[in-house]
C-alpha cells in the first residue's frame, strides 16, 4: 500500500545539506571534521531505519514535489523494499567508511575536502535509489559520475589518479548519455516519466517497436556504470583512489548503481529473449574474465577490483535470467557482496597502511604480525570463495542452482559448466588472498614493520566481518525480511518459494560447489607456473587501447578544426563582419518596413558639440592608436561623451554606470600597459589597411543605417514597459523604475548576471595564479619596466588626499546605494563607486600597504554577495510565494520622515557586494602579477631605490 | 538628433571594427571596447530617443521614457567590464608566455600548441 512519506526527500537531501560542514569543521581538528561528516549520514540512516519496519511490512512511501511539470521532471521520491536495501547499504557502509577514512587519511590529505566530496556522492547515490522519476534519477546519476571523478582524482598529484579519474568519467559519462536517450524513449512509450507509472506498463513497453533501442541504451548506461564487459577496464584504474573511496564507491555503492537500475526496471524490461541473451551473456562473460584476470594480479587492490568486476557480472547474470527466483538470489548476493567486499577493501587499506606496500609478491606470513587483520580478511575472503558458514556460500549456492537449470540457446550444459569455472577461479583468488598474504613463512624484508592498526581502522571492517558470519549462520533471521521486501519490489508481484538456509540437500549446486572449491585449490597450488605463462601472454592492454582511441578522436577533431580555422584571428574577424553585414542586408531585403512615423528630436548646440567631440576623438583614435597611452585617453573621452549622451537622453542610471565603469576600465588597461609595449608598431601594408578600412566602413554603415531606421519608426508591437511603469510604485515600492526592474521585476536575470560577474572575477584570479605559477612566472620575477619610474613612488599629497577622500567616497557610495530604489542609483553603481574608492588607496599608498590592511579576501565578497541575493529570493518560499517575490513597507523613525524599505534592498546588497568583490579581485590579480603572486604580498618596506637603480616595478605601488 | 545618434553609433562601430582587425592584442582590446560602447548605445536607443523624461516616477509628470532597455543595458555595461578584464588578462598571459603580443597564430605556432 502507498502512503505519503515526507521524510523520503529528506533522507536524500541530508547528505547534500551537510556537505559543507566538514570543510568548515576541519579547522576544529580531524575528529570534529569526521564527526560532522558522519552527522548527516547518521541522521539520514536513523530516519531510514525508523521507517524500515513499515517498508519491510510492505508499505511504499511516496512523496511528490512538482518541479517542471511541463517537462515531466518532478522531484518524486519513493521508498520501497529495493530502495530501503540500497539506501541502507549506502548510508550504513557510508558511516563505516567515514570512520575508517578518519584514520586512513594522512595529515597532508585535506580531509575536509574529502568528506565534502564523499557526502556529495552519498547524497547523489541516495537520490538515485530513492527517486520515483527517471529524469530525476538521471540528474543524480550524472552527479555520482562527477563526484566519483573528484574522489578518484583526490590525490591529484599522482598521474594515475588523474588518468583513472578521467577514464572513469569518460566511460561512465558516455554510458550516462546513452542512458538519457534510453530513458526518454521509455518515458515516451509509457506516457510519463514517473517510475510508478512506467512500472505498470510492462506489456506496452515490451510490445513497442522501440523496446530494443531503449533496452540497448539503458543497458549501455548500466553496463558502463557497473563495469561489465567490455566496459570493465575503468574500474581497476580507479583503484588509484584512496582506499576508503575504493571501498565505498567501487565495491559497495557506485558500481551497484547499474545493478540497481537493472533491478528497478526489471519488472518492465525483463522476461524477453533480448533481455536474457544480452544481460545474462554479458554477465557471464564478465564474471569469468574478471575472475581469471583477478587471479593473476599482484596488487591487492587490483585483485579486489577485478573480483568486484566478476561478482558484478554474477549479479548481472542473475538479473539476466529473468526468473523471479534469480531476482531473489541477485538481491541476496548484492547484500552479501557489499559486506564482504567492503571489509576486504578496508583490510587491503590496513595492510597498505601498515606494510607500505600492496604488492602480494612482497607480502606473506603476516598472520602473526597482524592477527586481527588476518582474522577479518580470512573471514571475508572465505565468504568470497563461497565456503559454508559464511554468507557468500549461501548466495553462491543459490546462484549455482539457478544456473544449473538455465539453458542458453537450448544448450543446457553451457551455464552450469561456465559458472562452475567462474566459481573455481573465484575460490582460487580468494584463497590466494589468504595464502600468499598471511600464511607462509614470515619475511624479513617488508618495506615497513607491519602491525595491527588502531580500532578506528579495523573496527568497521570487523563489524562487516561479524555481519558476514551472522548472515552466513542465520540468514533467514537476519537478512530474510530485507531480501523478501526488496525482491518483492524487483519482481513486482508474488515472491517464489524459497528458503535461505545452509543445507539444501544433495543438489547439483552442491556438487558444483565442491568441484569449484577443489579445483580452485588445485589452480592456486599451480599458481606460480600459470602466472609465468600469463605474464608472457600478449594481452590486450585496455588502458593502451583507451588512450589510443582518445588520441585518435582528438586528432580527428583537430584536423577538422584546422580545416576551418588556421589561427589567423584577424582574417576570421573580417569574415565575421562581412557575413553579419550580408546577413543583415538579406534580412532587410526580405522584410518590409513601414514609413517613418516619429518626429525627429531637435538638435541643439550642446548635443552637436558632444557629437563633434566624439567623432573627433574616435577619428584621432583610429589615426593615432599606435601611441597606446594616447589611445587610452581618447577611449576615455569617447566613454565620457557616451555617458553625457545618456544624461541628455533621459538615462541617469546609465550615465552613472558608464562613468564609473569607464574609470575602472581605464585603470584596467593601464595595468595591462604596465607589461605590454607602449607602442604598436606600424606593420600593416597600405593595401591591408585599405581592406580593413573598407570592412569597417561596411560594418559601421550597416549599423548606422539600422539604427536610423529604428529610431524613425515606432515599434511594430506594443511595448511591455507600460506595465513596469504602472506597477513600479504600487507593486515594487520604488520610483526609480530602472532599478525596480533590475532588482524586482527581472531580479532572476540580475541574479544570473552577478553570478557571471563573480565567475569572471574568479577566472581572472585563477588565470593570474596560473600565469605566475607557470614557467613564464620566472620571467615575471626578473622583469623590469622599459621606462624610468617617477622619482617619488608615493607622493605624499596623493596619499593624504586619497585617505581623506576615502570616508567621503564610501559615504557617497552608501548614499547612492540607499537611494537607488527611488532615485538614480542602486547596487551596481554604488558597488563601482566603493571599488573605485578602494582602488584609490592601492594607487596612492601602494599594493603592499593596501593588501596588508585588507581584512577580507575579495572571494568572500563575491560569495557573500551571491548568497545574500539568493537567500533574499529563497526567503520568499517561507512566505509561500515564488522565488524572488519582494515585499516592501513604510517605516518611520521620528523625527525623520517616513521612508520605504523593501526586501529588494537586500537583493541590491548582494549585487553591491558581488560587484565590489569581482572588480577588486580582477584589478588586484592583475596588479599582483608584477609581484609574483597576489596572495602573499611582501609587506617589508620597499628598499630605497638608488638613483641609478631601477627598482622592481609596480605601476600601482 | 536621431541622425547624430545613428551616425555616432556607426562611427564607433567602424572605428571598433578597424581596430579589431589590427594585428596586435592591445588595439583589438580597445576596438572591442568601442564596439561594446556602440552596442550599448544601440540597445539603449531601441527605446527611442526622448529628452528630459527620465524613468523616475514623480508627481505631476505623466510621460516617461522606456525603462526596459535602460535596465538591460545597465547590466550589459557592467558585464562588458568583466569581459574586458578577462580578455586583457588572456592577452597579458599570452604576452608573458610568448613574449609577443601578436594576435594571429602562425601555422607552426598553432601546430605546437
GROMACS .gro file of N, CA, C and O in nm, chain A residues 277-359:
model
  332
  277UNK      N    1   1.932  -1.285  -2.343
  277UNK     CA    2   2.058  -1.311  -2.412
  277UNK      C    3   2.159  -1.202  -2.390
  277UNK      O    4   2.277  -1.227  -2.372
  278UNK      N    5   2.116  -1.075  -2.389
  278UNK     CA    6   2.215  -0.968  -2.371
  278UNK      C    7   2.266  -0.967  -2.228
  278UNK      O    8   2.387  -0.978  -2.202
  279UNK      N    9   2.175  -0.959  -2.134
  279UNK     CA   10   2.220  -0.935  -1.997
  279UNK      C   11   2.289  -1.058  -1.938
  279UNK      O   12   2.396  -1.050  -1.879
  280UNK      N   13   2.228  -1.175  -1.956
  280UNK     CA   14   2.287  -1.293  -1.894
  280UNK      C   15   2.422  -1.325  -1.956
  280UNK      O   16   2.518  -1.361  -1.887
  281UNK      N   17   2.432  -1.310  -2.089
  281UNK     CA   18   2.559  -1.342  -2.153
  281UNK      C   19   2.669  -1.247  -2.110
  281UNK      O   20   2.780  -1.288  -2.077
  282UNK      N   21   2.635  -1.116  -2.114
  282UNK     CA   22   2.736  -1.019  -2.071
  282UNK      C   23   2.778  -1.045  -1.928
  282UNK      O   24   2.896  -1.041  -1.893
  283UNK      N   25   2.681  -1.074  -1.842
  283UNK     CA   26   2.714  -1.103  -1.703
  283UNK      C   27   2.805  -1.222  -1.690
  283UNK      O   28   2.904  -1.219  -1.614
  284UNK      N   29   2.775  -1.327  -1.765
  284UNK     CA   30   2.857  -1.448  -1.757
  284UNK      C   31   2.999  -1.421  -1.802
  284UNK      O   32   3.097  -1.460  -1.736
  285UNK      N   33   3.011  -1.353  -1.917
  285UNK     CA   34   3.146  -1.324  -1.969
  285UNK      C   35   3.224  -1.240  -1.869
  285UNK      O   36   3.341  -1.265  -1.841
  286UNK      N   37   3.155  -1.139  -1.814
  286UNK     CA   38   3.223  -1.052  -1.717
  286UNK      C   39   3.268  -1.133  -1.597
  286UNK      O   40   3.380  -1.116  -1.548
  287UNK      N   41   3.180  -1.222  -1.550
  287UNK     CA   42   3.214  -1.298  -1.431
  287UNK      C   43   3.339  -1.380  -1.454
  287UNK      O   44   3.430  -1.384  -1.370
  288UNK      N   45   3.348  -1.445  -1.569
  288UNK     CA   46   3.462  -1.534  -1.591
  288UNK      C   47   3.589  -1.454  -1.616
  288UNK      O   48   3.693  -1.481  -1.556
  289UNK      N   49   3.580  -1.351  -1.706
  289UNK     CA   50   3.703  -1.276  -1.734
  289UNK      C   51   3.753  -1.205  -1.609
  289UNK      O   52   3.873  -1.204  -1.582
  290UNK      N   53   3.661  -1.148  -1.532
  290UNK     CA   54   3.703  -1.082  -1.409
  290UNK      C   55   3.775  -1.176  -1.316
  290UNK      O   56   3.880  -1.144  -1.260
  291UNK      N   57   3.717  -1.296  -1.299
  291UNK     CA   58   3.777  -1.392  -1.206
  291UNK      C   59   3.914  -1.437  -1.254
  291UNK      O   60   4.008  -1.447  -1.175
  292UNK      N   61   3.926  -1.465  -1.384
  292UNK     CA   62   4.055  -1.513  -1.435
  292UNK      C   63   4.162  -1.407  -1.420
  292UNK      O   64   4.272  -1.431  -1.372
  293UNK      N   65   4.128  -1.280  -1.460
  293UNK     CA   66   4.228  -1.174  -1.451
  293UNK      C   67   4.266  -1.149  -1.306
  293UNK      O   68   4.382  -1.122  -1.273
  294UNK      N   69   4.165  -1.160  -1.217
  294UNK     CA   70   4.193  -1.129  -1.076
  294UNK      C   71   4.299  -1.221  -1.019
  294UNK      O   72   4.381  -1.180  -0.937
  295UNK      N   73   4.297  -1.348  -1.063
  295UNK     CA   74   4.389  -1.444  -1.004
  295UNK      C   75   4.534  -1.403  -1.027
  295UNK      O   76   4.620  -1.429  -0.945
  296UNK      N   77   4.560  -1.337  -1.141
  296UNK     CA   78   4.699  -1.311  -1.176
  296UNK      C   79   4.744  -1.170  -1.144
  296UNK      O   80   4.846  -1.125  -1.194
  297UNK      N   81   4.668  -1.100  -1.060
  297UNK     CA   82   4.709  -0.965  -1.022
  297UNK      C   83   4.797  -0.972  -0.899
  297UNK      O   84   4.774  -1.051  -0.808
  298UNK      N   85   4.899  -0.889  -0.897
  298UNK     CA   86   4.987  -0.885  -0.781
  298UNK      C   87   4.950  -0.774  -0.685
  298UNK      O   88   4.987  -0.776  -0.569
  299UNK      N   89   4.882  -0.672  -0.733
  299UNK     CA   90   4.842  -0.561  -0.647
  299UNK      C   91   4.714  -0.602  -0.575
  299UNK      O   92   4.618  -0.645  -0.639
  300UNK      N   93   4.712  -0.589  -0.445
  300UNK     CA   94   4.595  -0.629  -0.366
  300UNK      C   95   4.468  -0.563  -0.417
  300UNK      O   96   4.365  -0.627  -0.436
  301UNK      N   97   4.477  -0.431  -0.438
  301UNK     CA   98   4.357  -0.360  -0.479
  301UNK      C   99   4.314  -0.398  -0.620
  301UNK      O  100   4.195  -0.402  -0.650
  302UNK      N  101   4.412  -0.428  -0.706
  302UNK     CA  102   4.374  -0.468  -0.841
  302UNK      C  103   4.303  -0.602  -0.837
  302UNK      O  104   4.204  -0.624  -0.908
  303UNK      N  105   4.353  -0.694  -0.751
  303UNK     CA  106   4.286  -0.823  -0.737
  303UNK      C  107   4.142  -0.802  -0.692
  303UNK      O  108   4.048  -0.860  -0.747
  304UNK      N  109   4.127  -0.718  -0.591
  304UNK     CA  110   3.992  -0.695  -0.539
  304UNK      C  111   3.905  -0.625  -0.643
  304UNK      O  112   3.785  -0.651  -0.653
  305UNK      N  113   3.968  -0.537  -0.724
  305UNK     CA  114   3.890  -0.466  -0.826
  305UNK      C  115   3.836  -0.564  -0.928
  305UNK      O  116   3.716  -0.563  -0.962
  306UNK      N  117   3.923  -0.650  -0.978
  306UNK     CA  118   3.876  -0.746  -1.078
  306UNK      C  119   3.777  -0.845  -1.018
  306UNK      O  120   3.685  -0.892  -1.085
  307UNK      N  121   3.797  -0.877  -0.889
  307UNK     CA  122   3.699  -0.968  -0.829
  307UNK      C  123   3.564  -0.899  -0.816
  307UNK      O  124   3.459  -0.962  -0.829
  308UNK      N  125   3.566  -0.767  -0.792
  308UNK     CA  126   3.440  -0.693  -0.791
  308UNK      C  127   3.373  -0.700  -0.927
  308UNK      O  128   3.252  -0.723  -0.936
  309UNK      N  129   3.455  -0.681  -1.031
  309UNK     CA  130   3.400  -0.690  -1.167
  309UNK      C  131   3.334  -0.826  -1.185
  309UNK      O  132   3.222  -0.838  -1.238
  310UNK      N  133   3.402  -0.931  -1.137
  310UNK     CA  134   3.348  -1.066  -1.154
  310UNK      C  135   3.216  -1.083  -1.080
  310UNK      O  136   3.119  -1.137  -1.135
  311UNK      N  137   3.210  -1.034  -0.956
  311UNK     CA  138   3.087  -1.051  -0.880
  311UNK      C  139   2.974  -0.967  -0.938
  311UNK      O  140   2.858  -1.008  -0.937
  312UNK      N  141   3.008  -0.848  -0.988
  312UNK     CA  142   2.904  -0.767  -1.053
  312UNK      C  143   2.851  -0.842  -1.175
  312UNK      O  144   2.730  -0.838  -1.203
  313UNK      N  145   2.941  -0.911  -1.245
  313UNK     CA  146   2.896  -0.992  -1.358
  313UNK      C  147   2.802  -1.103  -1.313
  313UNK      O  148   2.703  -1.134  -1.380
  314UNK      N  149   2.834  -1.158  -1.197
  314UNK     CA  150   2.749  -1.264  -1.144
  314UNK      C  151   2.608  -1.213  -1.118
  314UNK      O  152   2.508  -1.275  -1.158
  315UNK      N  153   2.599  -1.097  -1.053
  315UNK     CA  154   2.467  -1.041  -1.022
  315UNK      C  155   2.394  -1.004  -1.150
  315UNK      O  156   2.273  -1.025  -1.164
  316UNK      N  157   2.470  -0.947  -1.246
  316UNK     CA  158   2.408  -0.912  -1.374
  316UNK      C  159   2.350  -1.035  -1.441
  316UNK      O  160   2.239  -1.034  -1.495
  317UNK      N  161   2.430  -1.145  -1.437
  317UNK     CA  162   2.382  -1.268  -1.500
  317UNK      C  163   2.253  -1.314  -1.434
  317UNK      O  164   2.158  -1.355  -1.501
  318UNK      N  165   2.248  -1.307  -1.300
  318UNK     CA  166   2.127  -1.348  -1.230
  318UNK      C  167   2.009  -1.261  -1.269
  318UNK      O  168   1.899  -1.312  -1.293
  319UNK      N  169   2.031  -1.130  -1.278
  319UNK     CA  170   1.922  -1.043  -1.320
  319UNK      C  171   1.882  -1.075  -1.463
  319UNK      O  172   1.766  -1.062  -1.501
  320UNK      N  173   1.981  -1.121  -1.540
  320UNK     CA  174   1.952  -1.151  -1.679
  320UNK      C  175   1.869  -1.277  -1.698
  320UNK      O  176   1.802  -1.291  -1.800
  321UNK      N  177   1.875  -1.368  -1.601
  321UNK     CA  178   1.798  -1.492  -1.617
  321UNK      C  179   1.650  -1.463  -1.632
  321UNK      O  180   1.577  -1.536  -1.699
  322UNK      N  181   1.604  -1.356  -1.565
  322UNK     CA  182   1.466  -1.316  -1.586
  322UNK      C  183   1.363  -1.392  -1.506
  322UNK      O  184   1.245  -1.367  -1.521
  323UNK      N  185   1.407  -1.485  -1.421
  323UNK     CA  186   1.308  -1.557  -1.340
  323UNK      C  187   1.300  -1.492  -1.202
  323UNK      O  188   1.399  -1.439  -1.152
  324UNK      N  189   1.185  -1.498  -1.138
  324UNK     CA  190   1.172  -1.437  -1.005
  324UNK      C  191   1.274  -1.493  -0.906
  324UNK      O  192   1.330  -1.420  -0.825
  325UNK      N  193   1.300  -1.622  -0.912
  325UNK     CA  194   1.395  -1.681  -0.817
  325UNK      C  195   1.533  -1.624  -0.837
  325UNK      O  196   1.604  -1.593  -0.740
  326UNK      N  197   1.573  -1.605  -0.962
  326UNK     CA  198   1.704  -1.546  -0.988
  326UNK      C  199   1.710  -1.404  -0.934
  326UNK      O  200   1.813  -1.359  -0.885
  327UNK      N  201   1.598  -1.331  -0.944
  327UNK     CA  202   1.597  -1.195  -0.890
  327UNK      C  203   1.618  -1.197  -0.740
  327UNK      O  204   1.690  -1.114  -0.685
  328UNK      N  205   1.557  -1.296  -0.672
  328UNK     CA  206   1.576  -1.306  -0.527
  328UNK      C  207   1.722  -1.329  -0.496
  328UNK      O  208   1.781  -1.266  -0.407
  329UNK      N  209   1.784  -1.423  -0.569
  329UNK     CA  210   1.925  -1.454  -0.544
  329UNK      C  211   2.011  -1.330  -0.572
  329UNK      O  212   2.106  -1.302  -0.498
  330UNK      N  213   1.978  -1.256  -0.678
  330UNK     CA  214   2.057  -1.137  -0.712
  330UNK      C  215   2.054  -1.038  -0.596
  330UNK      O  216   2.158  -0.987  -0.554
  331UNK      N  217   1.935  -1.015  -0.543
  331UNK     CA  218   1.923  -0.920  -0.432
  331UNK      C  219   2.003  -0.969  -0.311
  331UNK      O  220   2.076  -0.894  -0.247
  332UNK      N  221   1.994  -1.099  -0.284
  332UNK     CA  222   2.067  -1.155  -0.169
  332UNK      C  223   2.217  -1.137  -0.189
  332UNK      O  224   2.291  -1.102  -0.096
  333UNK      N  225   2.263  -1.162  -0.314
  333UNK     CA  226   2.406  -1.151  -0.336
  333UNK      C  227   2.455  -1.007  -0.328
  333UNK      O  228   2.568  -0.980  -0.292
  334UNK      N  229   2.367  -0.913  -0.365
  334UNK     CA  230   2.406  -0.772  -0.351
  334UNK      C  231   2.441  -0.742  -0.206
  334UNK      O  232   2.541  -0.679  -0.175
  335UNK      N  233   2.354  -0.789  -0.114
  335UNK     CA  234   2.381  -0.766   0.027
  335UNK      C  235   2.513  -0.830   0.068
  335UNK      O  236   2.601  -0.768   0.128
  336UNK      N  237   2.526  -0.957   0.032
  336UNK     CA  238   2.645  -1.031   0.077
  336UNK      C  239   2.772  -0.969   0.020
  336UNK      O  240   2.872  -0.951   0.089
  337UNK      N  241   2.769  -0.941  -0.110
  337UNK     CA  242   2.889  -0.888  -0.173
  337UNK      C  243   2.930  -0.756  -0.111
  337UNK      O  244   3.049  -0.732  -0.088
  338UNK      N  245   2.832  -0.671  -0.083
  338UNK     CA  246   2.867  -0.541  -0.024
  338UNK      C  247   2.938  -0.560   0.108
  338UNK      O  248   3.040  -0.495   0.134
  339UNK      N  249   2.889  -0.653   0.190
  339UNK     CA  250   2.952  -0.670   0.321
  339UNK      C  251   3.093  -0.723   0.308
  339UNK      O  252   3.188  -0.665   0.361
  340UNK      N  253   3.113  -0.836   0.237
  340UNK     CA  254   3.247  -0.892   0.240
  340UNK      C  255   3.345  -0.810   0.155
  340UNK      O  256   3.463  -0.800   0.187
  341UNK      N  257   3.297  -0.747   0.046
  341UNK     CA  258   3.390  -0.673  -0.036
  341UNK      C  259   3.438  -0.547   0.033
  341UNK      O  260   3.557  -0.511   0.025
  342UNK      N  261   3.347  -0.475   0.098
  342UNK     CA  262   3.391  -0.355   0.170
  342UNK      C  263   3.491  -0.392   0.278
  342UNK      O  264   3.592  -0.323   0.297
  343UNK      N  265   3.465  -0.504   0.350
  343UNK     CA  266   3.558  -0.547   0.453
  343UNK      C  267   3.694  -0.578   0.391
  343UNK      O  268   3.800  -0.543   0.448
  344UNK      N  269   3.695  -0.642   0.274
  344UNK     CA  270   3.821  -0.677   0.211
  344UNK      C  271   3.898  -0.553   0.168
  344UNK      O  272   4.020  -0.545   0.186
  345UNK      N  273   3.828  -0.457   0.111
  345UNK     CA  274   3.898  -0.335   0.070
  345UNK      C  275   3.956  -0.263   0.189
  345UNK      O  276   4.069  -0.212   0.185
  346UNK      N  277   3.880  -0.259   0.297
  346UNK     CA  278   3.934  -0.194   0.416
  346UNK      C  279   4.057  -0.267   0.465
  346UNK      O  280   4.154  -0.205   0.507
  347UNK      N  281   4.054  -0.402   0.462
  347UNK     CA  282   4.173  -0.477   0.505
  347UNK      C  283   4.290  -0.446   0.413
  347UNK      O  284   4.403  -0.433   0.460
  348UNK      N  285   4.264  -0.437   0.284
  348UNK     CA  286   4.374  -0.405   0.192
  348UNK      C  287   4.433  -0.270   0.227
  348UNK      O  288   4.554  -0.251   0.225
  349UNK      N  289   4.346  -0.176   0.263
  349UNK     CA  290   4.396  -0.046   0.305
  349UNK      C  291   4.477  -0.055   0.432
  349UNK      O  292   4.579   0.011   0.448
  350UNK      N  293   4.434  -0.140   0.525
  350UNK     CA  294   4.509  -0.158   0.650
  350UNK      C  295   4.647  -0.214   0.620
  350UNK      O  296   4.749  -0.170   0.675
  351UNK      N  297   4.652  -0.315   0.534
  351UNK     CA  298   4.782  -0.377   0.500
  351UNK      C  299   4.872  -0.274   0.432
  351UNK      O  300   4.990  -0.262   0.463
  352UNK      N  301   4.811  -0.194   0.341
  352UNK     CA  302   4.888  -0.091   0.273
  352UNK      C  303   4.943   0.010   0.372
  352UNK      O  304   5.058   0.050   0.364
  353UNK      N  305   4.859   0.049   0.466
  353UNK     CA  306   4.899   0.144   0.568
  353UNK      C  307   5.012   0.089   0.653
  353UNK      O  308   5.105   0.160   0.689
  354UNK      N  309   4.999  -0.040   0.689
  354UNK     CA  310   5.094  -0.097   0.785
  354UNK      C  311   5.224  -0.137   0.719
  354UNK      O  312   5.331  -0.112   0.772
  355UNK      N  313   5.216  -0.204   0.604
  355UNK     CA  314   5.337  -0.258   0.543
  355UNK      C  315   5.389  -0.169   0.431
  355UNK      O  316   5.491  -0.200   0.371
  356UNK      N  317   5.321  -0.061   0.400
  356UNK     CA  318   5.363   0.033   0.296
  356UNK      C  319   5.377  -0.032   0.159
  356UNK      O  320   5.452   0.016   0.076
  357UNK      N  321   5.308  -0.141   0.138
  357UNK     CA  322   5.309  -0.198   0.005
  357UNK      C  323   5.180  -0.274  -0.015
  357UNK      O  324   5.120  -0.324   0.079
  358UNK      N  325   5.134  -0.277  -0.142
  358UNK     CA  326   5.017  -0.359  -0.173
  358UNK      C  327   5.056  -0.476  -0.261
  358UNK      O  328   4.971  -0.548  -0.308
  359UNK      N  329   5.183  -0.496  -0.283
  359UNK     CA  330   5.228  -0.598  -0.376
  359UNK      C  331   5.231  -0.732  -0.306
  359UNK      O  332   5.304  -0.752  -0.208
   0.00000   0.00000   0.00000
